[in-house]
Each structure stands twice: as structure tokens, then as C-alpha cells.
Amino acid sequence: MAAAALLRTVTCGVGVVAALRPQGSGAYGSSPQGASSRSSVTSRPQQTLSIFYTESDYDPQSRRWVGRVQKLDRDQPEHPHLVLDGVSPTGLALDPRHGRLFVTDPKAPSIMSCELDGSDSRPLVKGLFGKKLNDGPWGVTIAPSLNSVIWTSTGHPAVRRADLDGKNVQILARGDPHAWSATGPFGVAVCLRPGCASAKLNRPMLPHENLSEHGLGRVYWTSWGRIQCCEISTGQVSTVVSGLVDPVSLVLDMNNRRIFWTDAKTGKVQCSGLDGSRVCDVATGLASPWGIALGPTHIFWTDRERGVVQSCCLRTGLVRDVISGLREPRGLALLNGPSVSRQ
């Protein structure tokens, strides 16, 4: 498994690349100095430092699923590292503030948390899944400024949250009970209102305190044929984008006020504004795009059918295979940060 050149011809929507920040070279990309008006000319450019992805496969000899989370570092693109073993790890979310990775495994069932090198691995809440909630965790996202890990589950539309240490499990949104899907929503993301990202809940929640009381923003998720959201304060569900086929995973680009998502059945990566306007194709002609993650200059996604991780430069629209030869890759997470100068 190695960084690869473009192996498959895809098309890219020109509209999505017109107004985004400049790209760096290569499949990982880095943003040059001065690319953002908010950054100082002396600041180091941002780039994707590591790619985390899941793999899973059925072992006919042992008659069980075997899965793992792998990590590929920018400075060692030929040598992926094993981070975590599992049954069928599916969802990934990275907490850069505390340097931890969260992994959902619906067949275990569990949400595991570990350091970025795989050390200090532990379940978020022992004995919770399959017993108290009678479900398996599916999609996952992190809101470090709210001290929250947020997840969806297989089989029902509810969205739940807990403190980063696993305490204070709550229903954040009941979702849309009328949405039809074979599973619960996989893609989930949080949009905080201006001023909330650095405020209020950098602490464990108090007993009987509910995050919904603070009205800090919205939770977005994928549903069958559409993307929906709800206000954290009220739980009121609304449809953001309709007329889709099978949106799977999503990620928010808060700098440009966009939503990016994968659609496995149409073989597309698409985007829109946060309000659902200006829907356009980012890449088409894909096999089965699944997990998605946003870097400083590139959007990345996994393709389950082809067994690859791909990237698309947000300026030029060039799509490339970054990692190939994978088994059922689904979840995807990125460690983004300032580039390291080499002497």
C-alpha cells in the first residue's frame, strides 16, 4: 500500500474549485503562506500530516470479522502503521486538541478511544452498547470545545453524545423517526455558532445538565436521500438537501460554509452551502465512496469497492489515488497541522 498516481478517470465539478484556497503539491497538499487572509505571513502553511482509515474483512476459517485501524504518515508514505485492532471498525473521529482517536465498531459493539499511536486504548463506556441502548455505534464526530463525542447508531435515527471521558450520555437529537433507512445515519457533524467554538463547555458537564440547554448550534447528519440537521437547543429537525440517492458520510468546511458528502450509489462526492444551496458535484464516476474528511487543501474519501483512499485538490479538481490495496475501507480521519520544515 503506497501513495499512488491517478489510476482511474473521474470528473470534477468546476464550480466547487473556483473559490477555495490554493493547493500544494502532491496528494496530501499544503497551503502556501499567505493563502488565508486570516493567517500571518510568518505562520507555517497547513498540511495533512497523517491519514487514519479502517479496514475489515470476513475470515472464513475463523468465521468472524477481523478489522483494524491503520495510519499513514506524510513522512513515511510507504509504511502504514497499525493503530488498533477490532471486529469491524467503521467510524473514525480525531480529537487534535487532546491527541486522541475515537473508533466505532458496531459488531463489537463499542466506541474505543486511544492515543494517535494506538496506546492507552479503552472503551468510551463499558457495557453500554448492545445492553443499555440495544444498538451498535455507527458514525462518530468530536466537538472538543463542547467536551463532547457525538455518535449515531445502527437501526434508529437518534444522535447521542457523551463527555470525552464517557460520562453524561445523553440523547442530543432524536433524528427523523419517519426517515427510512436500513441503518441509522452514518455521517454526522456539528456546526457551532460564531463565538461558541472557544467557549462555554471546556469542562465536564454538571449532573443533570443538558447540552441542548445551551443552544450552541446544529447537528447535521445523512439520511436516506437527503441531508438533515437539527437545532441543539430545540431538537427540531429540518431537511437541508433533498433529492439525493444514498448520502453516506459528510464533513463541514466552516471556513467556506460548505457541506461535503459521499454518495455510494451514485458514485459521487458532492457539496453544497450549509443552507443546502448551490449543490454541485466534486467528483463523479467513482465506485463506492464512503468515509470523507477535509484537509487544508484537499478533500479525502474512502472507496469500499475499489479498496482505495482518494484525494481531490480543492483548487484544481485533480483526483488521485492516495492509498490502494485496502480491504473494505470505510472510516476516515485526518491529522492536519503546520508543515515541518526539513533541514
mmCIF file of C-alpha atoms in Angstrom:
data_model
loop_
_atom_site.group_PDB
_atom_site.id
_atom_site.type_symbol
_atom_site.label_atom_id
_atom_site.label_comp_id
_atom_site.label_asym_id
_atom_site.label_seq_id
_atom_site.Cartn_x
_atom_site.Cartn_y
_atom_site.Cartn_z
ATOM 1 C CA MET A 1 0.000 0.000 0.000
ATOM 2 C CA ALA A 2 1.602 3.200 -1.119
ATOM 3 C CA ALA A 3 0.871 6.668 -2.340
ATOM 4 C CA ALA A 4 -0.154 6.187 -5.937
ATOM 5 C CA ALA A 5 -0.696 8.165 -9.093
ATOM 6 C CA LEU A 6 -4.143 8.616 -10.608
ATOM 7 C CA LEU A 7 -5.395 5.155 -11.585
ATOM 8 C CA ARG A 8 -8.990 5.891 -12.527
ATOM 9 C CA THR A 9 -10.535 8.616 -14.639
ATOM 10 C CA VAL A 10 -13.126 10.686 -12.789
ATOM 11 C CA THR A 11 -14.717 14.027 -13.446
ATOM 12 C CA CYS A 12 -14.812 17.030 -11.175
ATOM 13 C CA GLY A 13 -17.304 19.848 -10.939
ATOM 14 C CA VAL A 14 -15.584 23.109 -11.842
ATOM 15 C CA GLY A 15 -17.895 25.158 -9.642
ATOM 16 C CA VAL A 16 -16.608 23.698 -6.413
ATOM 17 C CA VAL A 17 -12.982 24.556 -7.058
ATOM 18 C CA ALA A 18 -13.380 28.161 -8.129
ATOM 19 C CA ALA A 19 -13.295 29.989 -4.809
ATOM 20 C CA LEU A 20 -11.338 27.737 -2.478
ATOM 21 C CA ARG A 21 -7.864 28.261 -1.111
ATOM 22 C CA PRO A 22 -4.720 27.407 -3.106
ATOM 23 C CA GLN A 23 -3.324 23.892 -3.192
ATOM 24 C CA GLY A 24 0.118 22.491 -2.523
ATOM 25 C CA SER A 25 1.827 19.746 -4.434
ATOM 26 C CA GLY A 26 1.107 16.050 -4.163
ATOM 27 C CA ALA A 27 -1.888 14.065 -2.941
ATOM 28 C CA TYR A 28 -1.615 15.320 0.626
ATOM 29 C CA GLY A 29 -1.246 19.016 -0.218
ATOM 30 C CA SER A 30 -0.174 22.023 1.819
ATOM 31 C CA SER A 31 -1.430 25.569 1.827
ATOM 32 C CA PRO A 32 1.256 28.129 0.989
ATOM 33 C CA GLN A 33 1.997 31.098 3.185
ATOM 34 C CA GLY A 34 -0.424 33.904 2.589
ATOM 35 C CA ALA A 35 -3.145 31.521 1.344
ATOM 36 C CA SER A 36 -5.544 32.695 4.058
ATOM 37 C CA SER A 37 -6.143 36.328 4.844
ATOM 38 C CA ARG A 38 -6.616 35.375 8.487
ATOM 39 C CA SER A 39 -3.113 33.944 8.880
ATOM 40 C CA SER A 40 0.078 35.837 9.481
ATOM 41 C CA VAL A 41 2.664 35.853 6.722
ATOM 42 C CA THR A 42 5.064 34.342 9.215
ATOM 43 C CA SER A 43 2.823 31.375 10.069
ATOM 44 C CA ARG A 44 3.669 27.970 8.716
ATOM 45 C CA PRO A 45 1.405 26.538 5.993
ATOM 46 C CA GLN A 46 -1.106 23.884 6.979
ATOM 47 C CA GLN A 47 -0.995 20.386 5.540
ATOM 48 C CA THR A 48 -2.293 16.879 6.142
ATOM 49 C CA LEU A 49 0.222 15.084 8.362
ATOM 50 C CA SER A 50 -1.462 11.678 8.795
ATOM 51 C CA ILE A 51 -4.337 9.692 7.322
ATOM 52 C CA PHE A 52 -6.274 7.262 9.528
ATOM 53 C CA TYR A 53 -8.531 4.674 7.885
ATOM 54 C CA THR A 54 -10.397 1.487 8.755
ATOM 55 C CA GLU A 55 -10.255 -1.934 7.116
ATOM 56 C CA SER A 56 -12.367 -5.025 7.751
ATOM 57 C CA ASP A 57 -12.735 -8.459 6.201
ATOM 58 C CA TYR A 58 -14.570 -11.708 6.948
ATOM 59 C CA ASP A 59 -12.281 -14.606 7.822
ATOM 60 C CA PRO A 60 -13.983 -17.823 6.622
ATOM 61 C CA GLN A 61 -11.636 -20.046 8.623
ATOM 62 C CA SER A 62 -12.412 -18.452 11.990
ATOM 63 C CA ARG A 63 -15.906 -17.446 10.802
ATOM 64 C CA ARG A 64 -15.589 -13.987 12.209
ATOM 65 C CA TRP A 65 -14.981 -10.431 11.142
ATOM 66 C CA VAL A 66 -11.466 -9.067 11.573
ATOM 67 C CA GLY A 67 -10.795 -5.358 11.368
ATOM 68 C CA ARG A 68 -8.173 -2.746 12.109
ATOM 69 C CA VAL A 69 -7.421 0.951 12.076
ATOM 70 C CA GLN A 70 -4.334 1.955 10.108
ATOM 71 C CA LYS A 71 -2.323 5.172 9.985
ATOM 72 C CA LEU A 72 -0.265 6.539 7.091
ATOM 73 C CA ASP A 73 2.126 9.398 7.887
ATOM 74 C CA ARG A 74 3.155 12.025 5.367
ATOM 75 C CA ASP A 75 6.842 11.483 6.016
ATOM 76 C CA GLN A 76 6.531 7.659 5.615
ATOM 77 C CA PRO A 77 4.011 7.168 2.780
ATOM 78 C CA GLU A 78 5.212 3.632 2.022
ATOM 79 C CA HIS A 79 4.735 2.250 5.550
ATOM 80 C CA PRO A 80 1.259 2.263 7.137
ATOM 81 C CA HIS A 81 1.150 1.588 10.880
ATOM 82 C CA LEU A 82 -1.380 -0.488 12.792
ATOM 83 C CA VAL A 83 -3.177 1.689 15.330
ATOM 84 C CA LEU A 84 -5.958 -0.523 16.676
ATOM 85 C CA ASP A 85 -7.439 -3.993 16.152
ATOM 86 C CA GLY A 86 -11.183 -4.547 16.179
ATOM 87 C CA VAL A 87 -14.061 -6.660 14.904
ATOM 88 C CA SER A 88 -15.404 -4.276 12.261
ATOM 89 C CA PRO A 89 -14.186 -0.716 12.967
ATOM 90 C CA THR A 90 -16.293 1.675 10.930
ATOM 91 C CA GLY A 91 -16.397 5.303 12.074
ATOM 92 C CA LEU A 92 -13.377 7.470 12.925
ATOM 93 C CA ALA A 93 -13.095 10.861 14.600
ATOM 94 C CA LEU A 94 -9.901 12.604 15.658
ATOM 95 C CA ASP A 95 -9.575 14.981 18.607
ATOM 96 C CA PRO A 96 -6.486 17.069 17.796
ATOM 97 C CA ARG A 97 -6.747 19.087 20.982
ATOM 98 C CA HIS A 98 -6.219 16.067 23.219
ATOM 99 C CA GLY A 99 -4.416 13.859 20.705
ATOM 100 C CA ARG A 100 -6.928 11.004 20.736
ATOM 101 C CA LEU A 101 -8.748 8.915 18.165
ATOM 102 C CA PHE A 102 -12.325 7.642 18.578
ATOM 103 C CA VAL A 103 -13.412 4.486 16.728
ATOM 104 C CA THR A 104 -16.898 3.000 16.392
ATOM 105 C CA ASP A 105 -17.241 -0.756 15.988
ATOM 106 C CA PRO A 106 -20.892 -1.817 15.535
ATOM 107 C CA LYS A 107 -20.080 -5.535 15.611
ATOM 108 C CA ALA A 108 -18.161 -5.386 18.911
ATOM 109 C CA PRO A 109 -20.210 -3.258 19.771
ATOM 110 C CA SER A 110 -18.167 -0.397 21.246
ATOM 111 C CA ILE A 111 -16.655 3.041 20.861
ATOM 112 C CA MET A 112 -12.932 2.874 21.566
ATOM 113 C CA SER A 113 -10.615 5.765 22.353
ATOM 114 C CA CYS A 114 -6.830 5.686 22.033
ATOM 115 C CA GLU A 115 -3.774 7.852 21.567
ATOM 116 C CA LEU A 116 -2.859 8.578 17.955
ATOM 117 C CA ASP A 117 -0.228 5.827 18.056
ATOM 118 C CA GLY A 118 -2.764 3.310 19.397
ATOM 119 C CA SER A 119 -1.582 3.343 23.002
ATOM 120 C CA ASP A 120 -3.875 3.812 26.015
ATOM 121 C CA SER A 121 -6.786 2.112 24.250
ATOM 122 C CA ARG A 122 -10.012 1.985 26.260
ATOM 123 C CA PRO A 123 -13.782 1.819 25.682
ATOM 124 C CA LEU A 124 -15.696 5.061 25.936
ATOM 125 C CA VAL A 125 -18.315 3.491 28.210
ATOM 126 C CA LYS A 126 -18.079 -0.124 29.339
ATOM 127 C CA GLY A 127 -21.145 -2.284 28.794
ATOM 128 C CA LEU A 128 -23.207 0.453 27.175
ATOM 129 C CA PHE A 129 -23.781 -0.783 23.658
ATOM 130 C CA GLY A 130 -25.903 -3.821 22.948
ATOM 131 C CA LYS A 131 -27.190 -3.774 26.525
ATOM 132 C CA LYS A 132 -28.417 -0.423 27.750
ATOM 133 C CA LEU A 133 -29.114 1.015 24.310
ATOM 134 C CA ASN A 134 -29.573 -2.229 22.349
ATOM 135 C CA ASP A 135 -27.684 -0.855 19.362
ATOM 136 C CA GLY A 136 -24.253 -0.616 17.776
ATOM 137 C CA PRO A 137 -22.391 2.688 17.343
ATOM 138 C CA TRP A 138 -22.089 3.728 13.688
ATOM 139 C CA GLY A 139 -20.936 7.249 12.778
ATOM 140 C CA VAL A 140 -18.946 9.482 15.134
ATOM 141 C CA THR A 141 -17.689 13.056 15.398
ATOM 142 C CA ILE A 142 -15.902 15.145 18.020
ATOM 143 C CA ALA A 143 -16.644 18.617 19.391
ATOM 144 C CA PRO A 144 -13.634 19.239 21.686
ATOM 145 C CA SER A 145 -14.767 22.735 22.679
ATOM 146 C CA LEU A 146 -18.018 21.201 23.935
ATOM 147 C CA ASN A 147 -16.150 18.331 25.624
ATOM 148 C CA SER A 148 -18.319 16.004 23.541
ATOM 149 C CA VAL A 149 -18.108 12.873 21.446
ATOM 150 C CA ILE A 150 -21.244 12.531 19.310
ATOM 151 C CA TRP A 151 -22.365 9.352 17.575
ATOM 152 C CA THR A 152 -25.137 7.711 15.594
ATOM 153 C CA SER A 153 -26.269 4.112 15.832
ATOM 154 C CA THR A 154 -27.371 1.276 13.586
ATOM 155 C CA GLY A 155 -31.090 0.735 13.314
ATOM 156 C CA HIS A 156 -32.532 4.024 14.591
ATOM 157 C CA PRO A 157 -32.196 7.760 13.868
ATOM 158 C CA ALA A 158 -31.204 9.080 17.312
ATOM 159 C CA VAL A 159 -27.970 11.056 17.787
ATOM 160 C CA ARG A 160 -26.281 10.732 21.184
ATOM 161 C CA ARG A 161 -23.414 12.458 22.951
ATOM 162 C CA ALA A 162 -21.166 11.911 25.954
ATOM 163 C CA ASP A 163 -18.294 13.729 27.605
ATOM 164 C CA LEU A 164 -14.913 12.858 26.141
ATOM 165 C CA ASP A 165 -14.325 10.615 29.155
ATOM 166 C CA GLY A 166 -17.583 8.744 28.510
ATOM 167 C CA LYS A 167 -19.697 10.327 31.243
ATOM 168 C CA ASN A 168 -23.105 12.026 30.897
ATOM 169 C CA VAL A 169 -24.531 10.044 27.985
ATOM 170 C CA GLN A 170 -27.493 11.935 26.531
ATOM 171 C CA ILE A 171 -29.779 11.987 23.517
ATOM 172 C CA LEU A 172 -28.739 15.055 21.570
ATOM 173 C CA ALA A 173 -31.332 14.676 18.819
ATOM 174 C CA ARG A 174 -33.980 12.067 18.140
ATOM 175 C CA GLY A 175 -33.481 12.497 14.414
ATOM 176 C CA ASP A 176 -36.286 11.998 11.955
ATOM 177 C CA PRO A 177 -38.372 8.995 13.033
ATOM 178 C CA HIS A 178 -40.048 8.970 9.604
ATOM 179 C CA ALA A 179 -36.771 8.639 7.675
ATOM 180 C CA TRP A 180 -36.484 5.216 6.057
ATOM 181 C CA SER A 181 -33.097 3.560 6.090
ATOM 182 C CA ALA A 182 -31.708 0.084 6.589
ATOM 183 C CA THR A 183 -29.360 1.556 9.190
ATOM 184 C CA GLY A 184 -29.130 4.714 11.206
ATOM 185 C CA PRO A 185 -27.311 7.749 9.772
ATOM 186 C CA PHE A 186 -23.564 7.246 9.315
ATOM 187 C CA GLY A 187 -22.431 10.773 8.536
ATOM 188 C CA VAL A 188 -22.658 13.210 11.452
ATOM 189 C CA ALA A 189 -21.084 16.626 12.078
ATOM 190 C CA VAL A 190 -21.511 19.603 14.409
ATOM 191 C CA CYS A 191 -21.839 23.227 13.348
ATOM 192 C CA LEU A 192 -21.224 25.669 16.216
ATOM 193 C CA ARG A 193 -22.472 29.225 16.100
ATOM 194 C CA PRO A 194 -19.873 32.042 15.973
ATOM 195 C CA GLY A 195 -18.297 32.528 19.382
ATOM 196 C CA CYS A 196 -19.138 29.038 20.613
ATOM 197 C CA ALA A 197 -16.091 27.208 19.305
ATOM 198 C CA SER A 198 -13.827 28.531 22.042
ATOM 199 C CA ALA A 199 -16.361 28.993 24.789
ATOM 200 C CA LYS A 200 -18.579 27.623 27.467
ATOM 201 C CA LEU A 201 -18.039 23.901 27.948
ATOM 202 C CA ASN A 202 -14.333 23.166 28.219
ATOM 203 C CA ARG A 203 -15.247 21.223 31.347
ATOM 204 C CA PRO A 204 -17.201 18.119 32.282
ATOM 205 C CA MET A 205 -20.940 18.723 32.293
ATOM 206 C CA LEU A 206 -22.597 19.028 35.663
ATOM 207 C CA PRO A 207 -25.062 16.367 36.864
ATOM 208 C CA HIS A 208 -28.484 16.827 35.237
ATOM 209 C CA GLU A 209 -27.044 19.478 32.877
ATOM 210 C CA ASN A 210 -28.043 19.013 29.236
ATOM 211 C CA LEU A 211 -26.094 20.251 26.244
ATOM 212 C CA SER A 212 -29.334 21.120 24.464
ATOM 213 C CA GLU A 213 -29.991 23.829 27.045
ATOM 214 C CA HIS A 214 -27.093 25.895 25.709
ATOM 215 C CA GLY A 215 -28.312 26.297 22.101
ATOM 216 C CA LEU A 216 -24.809 26.320 20.677
ATOM 217 C CA GLY A 217 -25.539 25.307 17.089
ATOM 218 C CA ARG A 218 -26.715 22.473 14.876
ATOM 219 C CA VAL A 219 -26.023 18.794 14.288
ATOM 220 C CA TYR A 220 -26.005 17.620 10.661
ATOM 221 C CA TRP A 221 -26.428 14.012 9.519
ATOM 222 C CA THR A 222 -27.029 11.953 6.389
ATOM 223 C CA SER A 223 -30.356 10.252 5.836
ATOM 224 C CA TRP A 224 -31.874 8.218 3.014
ATOM 225 C CA GLY A 225 -31.994 10.542 0.023
ATOM 226 C CA ARG A 226 -31.221 13.705 1.976
ATOM 227 C CA ILE A 227 -29.125 15.574 4.484
ATOM 228 C CA GLN A 228 -30.835 16.794 7.636
ATOM 229 C CA CYS A 229 -29.993 18.863 10.695
ATOM 230 C CA CYS A 230 -31.472 19.879 13.994
ATOM 231 C CA GLU A 231 -31.032 22.721 16.419
ATOM 232 C CA ILE A 232 -29.204 21.521 19.529
ATOM 233 C CA SER A 233 -31.409 23.776 21.664
ATOM 234 C CA THR A 234 -34.787 22.539 20.395
ATOM 235 C CA GLY A 235 -34.194 19.237 18.597
ATOM 236 C CA GLN A 236 -36.309 20.474 15.699
ATOM 237 C CA VAL A 237 -35.372 18.540 12.559
ATOM 238 C CA SER A 238 -35.210 20.154 9.122
ATOM 239 C CA THR A 239 -34.088 18.935 5.708
ATOM 240 C CA VAL A 240 -31.030 20.739 4.304
ATOM 241 C CA VAL A 241 -30.548 18.940 0.979
ATOM 242 C CA SER A 242 -33.146 16.700 -0.667
ATOM 243 C CA GLY A 243 -33.329 14.756 -3.915
ATOM 244 C CA LEU A 244 -30.190 12.717 -3.210
ATOM 245 C CA VAL A 245 -29.860 8.937 -3.570
ATOM 246 C CA ASP A 246 -27.708 7.439 -0.804
ATOM 247 C CA PRO A 247 -25.567 10.017 1.019
ATOM 248 C CA VAL A 248 -23.273 8.193 3.432
ATOM 249 C CA SER A 249 -20.679 10.354 5.156
ATOM 250 C CA LEU A 250 -20.359 14.114 5.470
ATOM 251 C CA VAL A 251 -17.911 16.757 6.654
ATOM 252 C CA LEU A 252 -18.318 20.503 7.212
ATOM 253 C CA ASP A 253 -15.982 23.156 5.810
ATOM 254 C CA MET A 254 -16.673 26.014 8.209
ATOM 255 C CA ASN A 255 -14.189 28.403 6.576
ATOM 256 C CA ASN A 256 -16.159 28.325 3.332
ATOM 257 C CA ARG A 257 -19.576 27.469 4.843
ATOM 258 C CA ARG A 258 -19.913 24.199 2.905
ATOM 259 C CA ILE A 259 -21.030 20.617 3.369
ATOM 260 C CA PHE A 260 -19.207 17.827 1.539
ATOM 261 C CA TRP A 261 -20.676 14.324 1.351
ATOM 262 C CA THR A 262 -20.224 10.973 -0.353
ATOM 263 C CA ASP A 263 -22.998 9.135 -2.211
ATOM 264 C CA ALA A 264 -22.204 5.447 -2.550
ATOM 265 C CA LYS A 265 -24.916 4.523 -5.035
ATOM 266 C CA THR A 266 -24.378 7.385 -7.500
ATOM 267 C CA GLY A 267 -20.586 7.181 -7.183
ATOM 268 C CA LYS A 268 -20.235 10.857 -6.358
ATOM 269 C CA VAL A 269 -18.686 13.269 -3.922
ATOM 270 C CA GLN A 270 -20.869 16.379 -3.747
ATOM 271 C CA CYS A 271 -21.085 19.640 -1.853
ATOM 272 C CA SER A 272 -23.460 22.488 -1.031
ATOM 273 C CA GLY A 273 -23.676 25.528 1.178
ATOM 274 C CA LEU A 274 -24.545 24.968 4.838
ATOM 275 C CA ASP A 275 -28.080 26.018 3.973
ATOM 276 C CA GLY A 276 -28.320 23.409 1.203
ATOM 277 C CA SER A 277 -27.939 25.875 -1.668
ATOM 278 C CA ARG A 278 -25.600 25.542 -4.665
ATOM 279 C CA VAL A 279 -25.443 21.727 -4.801
ATOM 280 C CA CYS A 280 -22.703 20.621 -7.163
ATOM 281 C CA ASP A 281 -20.557 17.592 -7.969
ATOM 282 C CA VAL A 282 -16.985 17.454 -6.689
ATOM 283 C CA ALA A 283 -16.104 14.092 -8.272
ATOM 284 C CA THR A 284 -18.160 11.617 -10.293
ATOM 285 C CA GLY A 285 -17.511 8.203 -11.833
ATOM 286 C CA LEU A 286 -16.434 6.715 -8.507
ATOM 287 C CA ALA A 287 -17.168 3.125 -7.495
ATOM 288 C CA SER A 288 -18.487 3.305 -3.918
ATOM 289 C CA PRO A 289 -17.267 6.391 -1.997
ATOM 290 C CA TRP A 290 -17.844 6.106 1.738
ATOM 291 C CA GLY A 291 -15.958 7.946 4.513
ATOM 292 C CA ILE A 292 -14.886 11.556 3.938
ATOM 293 C CA ALA A 293 -12.509 14.008 5.624
ATOM 294 C CA LEU A 294 -11.303 17.535 4.900
ATOM 295 C CA GLY A 295 -7.692 18.675 4.717
ATOM 296 C CA PRO A 296 -6.369 22.233 4.314
ATOM 297 C CA THR A 297 -6.284 21.974 0.516
ATOM 298 C CA HIS A 298 -7.694 18.552 -0.385
ATOM 299 C CA ILE A 299 -10.831 16.562 0.314
ATOM 300 C CA PHE A 300 -10.247 12.837 1.001
ATOM 301 C CA TRP A 301 -12.591 9.859 0.836
ATOM 302 C CA THR A 302 -12.518 6.072 1.012
ATOM 303 C CA ASP A 303 -13.902 3.850 -1.749
ATOM 304 C CA ARG A 304 -15.115 0.496 -0.414
ATOM 305 C CA GLU A 305 -15.433 -1.267 -3.748
ATOM 306 C CA ARG A 306 -12.030 -0.286 -5.133
ATOM 307 C CA GLY A 307 -10.241 -0.511 -1.777
ATOM 308 C CA VAL A 308 -8.617 2.913 -2.008
ATOM 309 C CA VAL A 309 -8.326 6.277 -0.303
ATOM 310 C CA GLN A 310 -8.561 9.111 -2.807
ATOM 311 C CA SER A 311 -8.000 12.859 -2.655
ATOM 312 C CA CYS A 312 -9.266 15.795 -4.679
ATOM 313 C CA CYS A 313 -7.434 19.102 -4.847
ATOM 314 C CA LEU A 314 -9.971 21.791 -3.984
ATOM 315 C CA ARG A 315 -8.361 24.258 -6.339
ATOM 316 C CA THR A 316 -7.672 22.238 -9.475
ATOM 317 C CA GLY A 317 -10.110 19.324 -9.063
ATOM 318 C CA LEU A 318 -7.380 16.740 -9.676
ATOM 319 C CA VAL A 319 -8.417 13.373 -8.188
ATOM 320 C CA ARG A 320 -5.732 10.884 -7.193
ATOM 321 C CA ASP A 321 -5.444 7.500 -5.505
ATOM 322 C CA VAL A 322 -3.515 8.090 -2.280
ATOM 323 C CA ILE A 323 -3.620 4.551 -0.824
ATOM 324 C CA SER A 324 -4.595 1.377 -2.695
ATOM 325 C CA GLY A 325 -4.962 -2.341 -1.982
ATOM 326 C CA LEU A 326 -7.227 -1.936 1.061
ATOM 327 C CA ARG A 327 -9.962 -4.262 2.369
ATOM 328 C CA GLU A 328 -13.386 -2.624 2.789
ATOM 329 C CA PRO A 329 -12.134 0.833 3.830
ATOM 330 C CA ARG A 330 -14.905 2.875 5.423
ATOM 331 C CA GLY A 331 -13.959 5.298 8.175
ATOM 332 C CA LEU A 332 -11.516 8.117 7.528
ATOM 333 C CA ALA A 333 -9.893 10.801 9.689
ATOM 334 C CA LEU A 334 -7.059 13.263 9.132
ATOM 335 C CA LEU A 335 -4.445 14.869 11.345
ATOM 336 C CA ASN A 336 -3.915 18.351 9.889
ATOM 337 C CA GLY A 337 -1.320 20.784 11.145
ATOM 338 C CA PRO A 338 1.547 23.142 10.313
ATOM 339 C CA SER A 339 4.152 21.813 7.938
ATOM 340 C CA VAL A 340 7.503 20.794 9.340
ATOM 341 C CA SER A 341 10.489 22.306 7.562
ATOM 342 C CA ARG A 342 13.190 19.822 6.643
ATOM 343 C CA GLN A 343 16.782 20.790 7.116
#
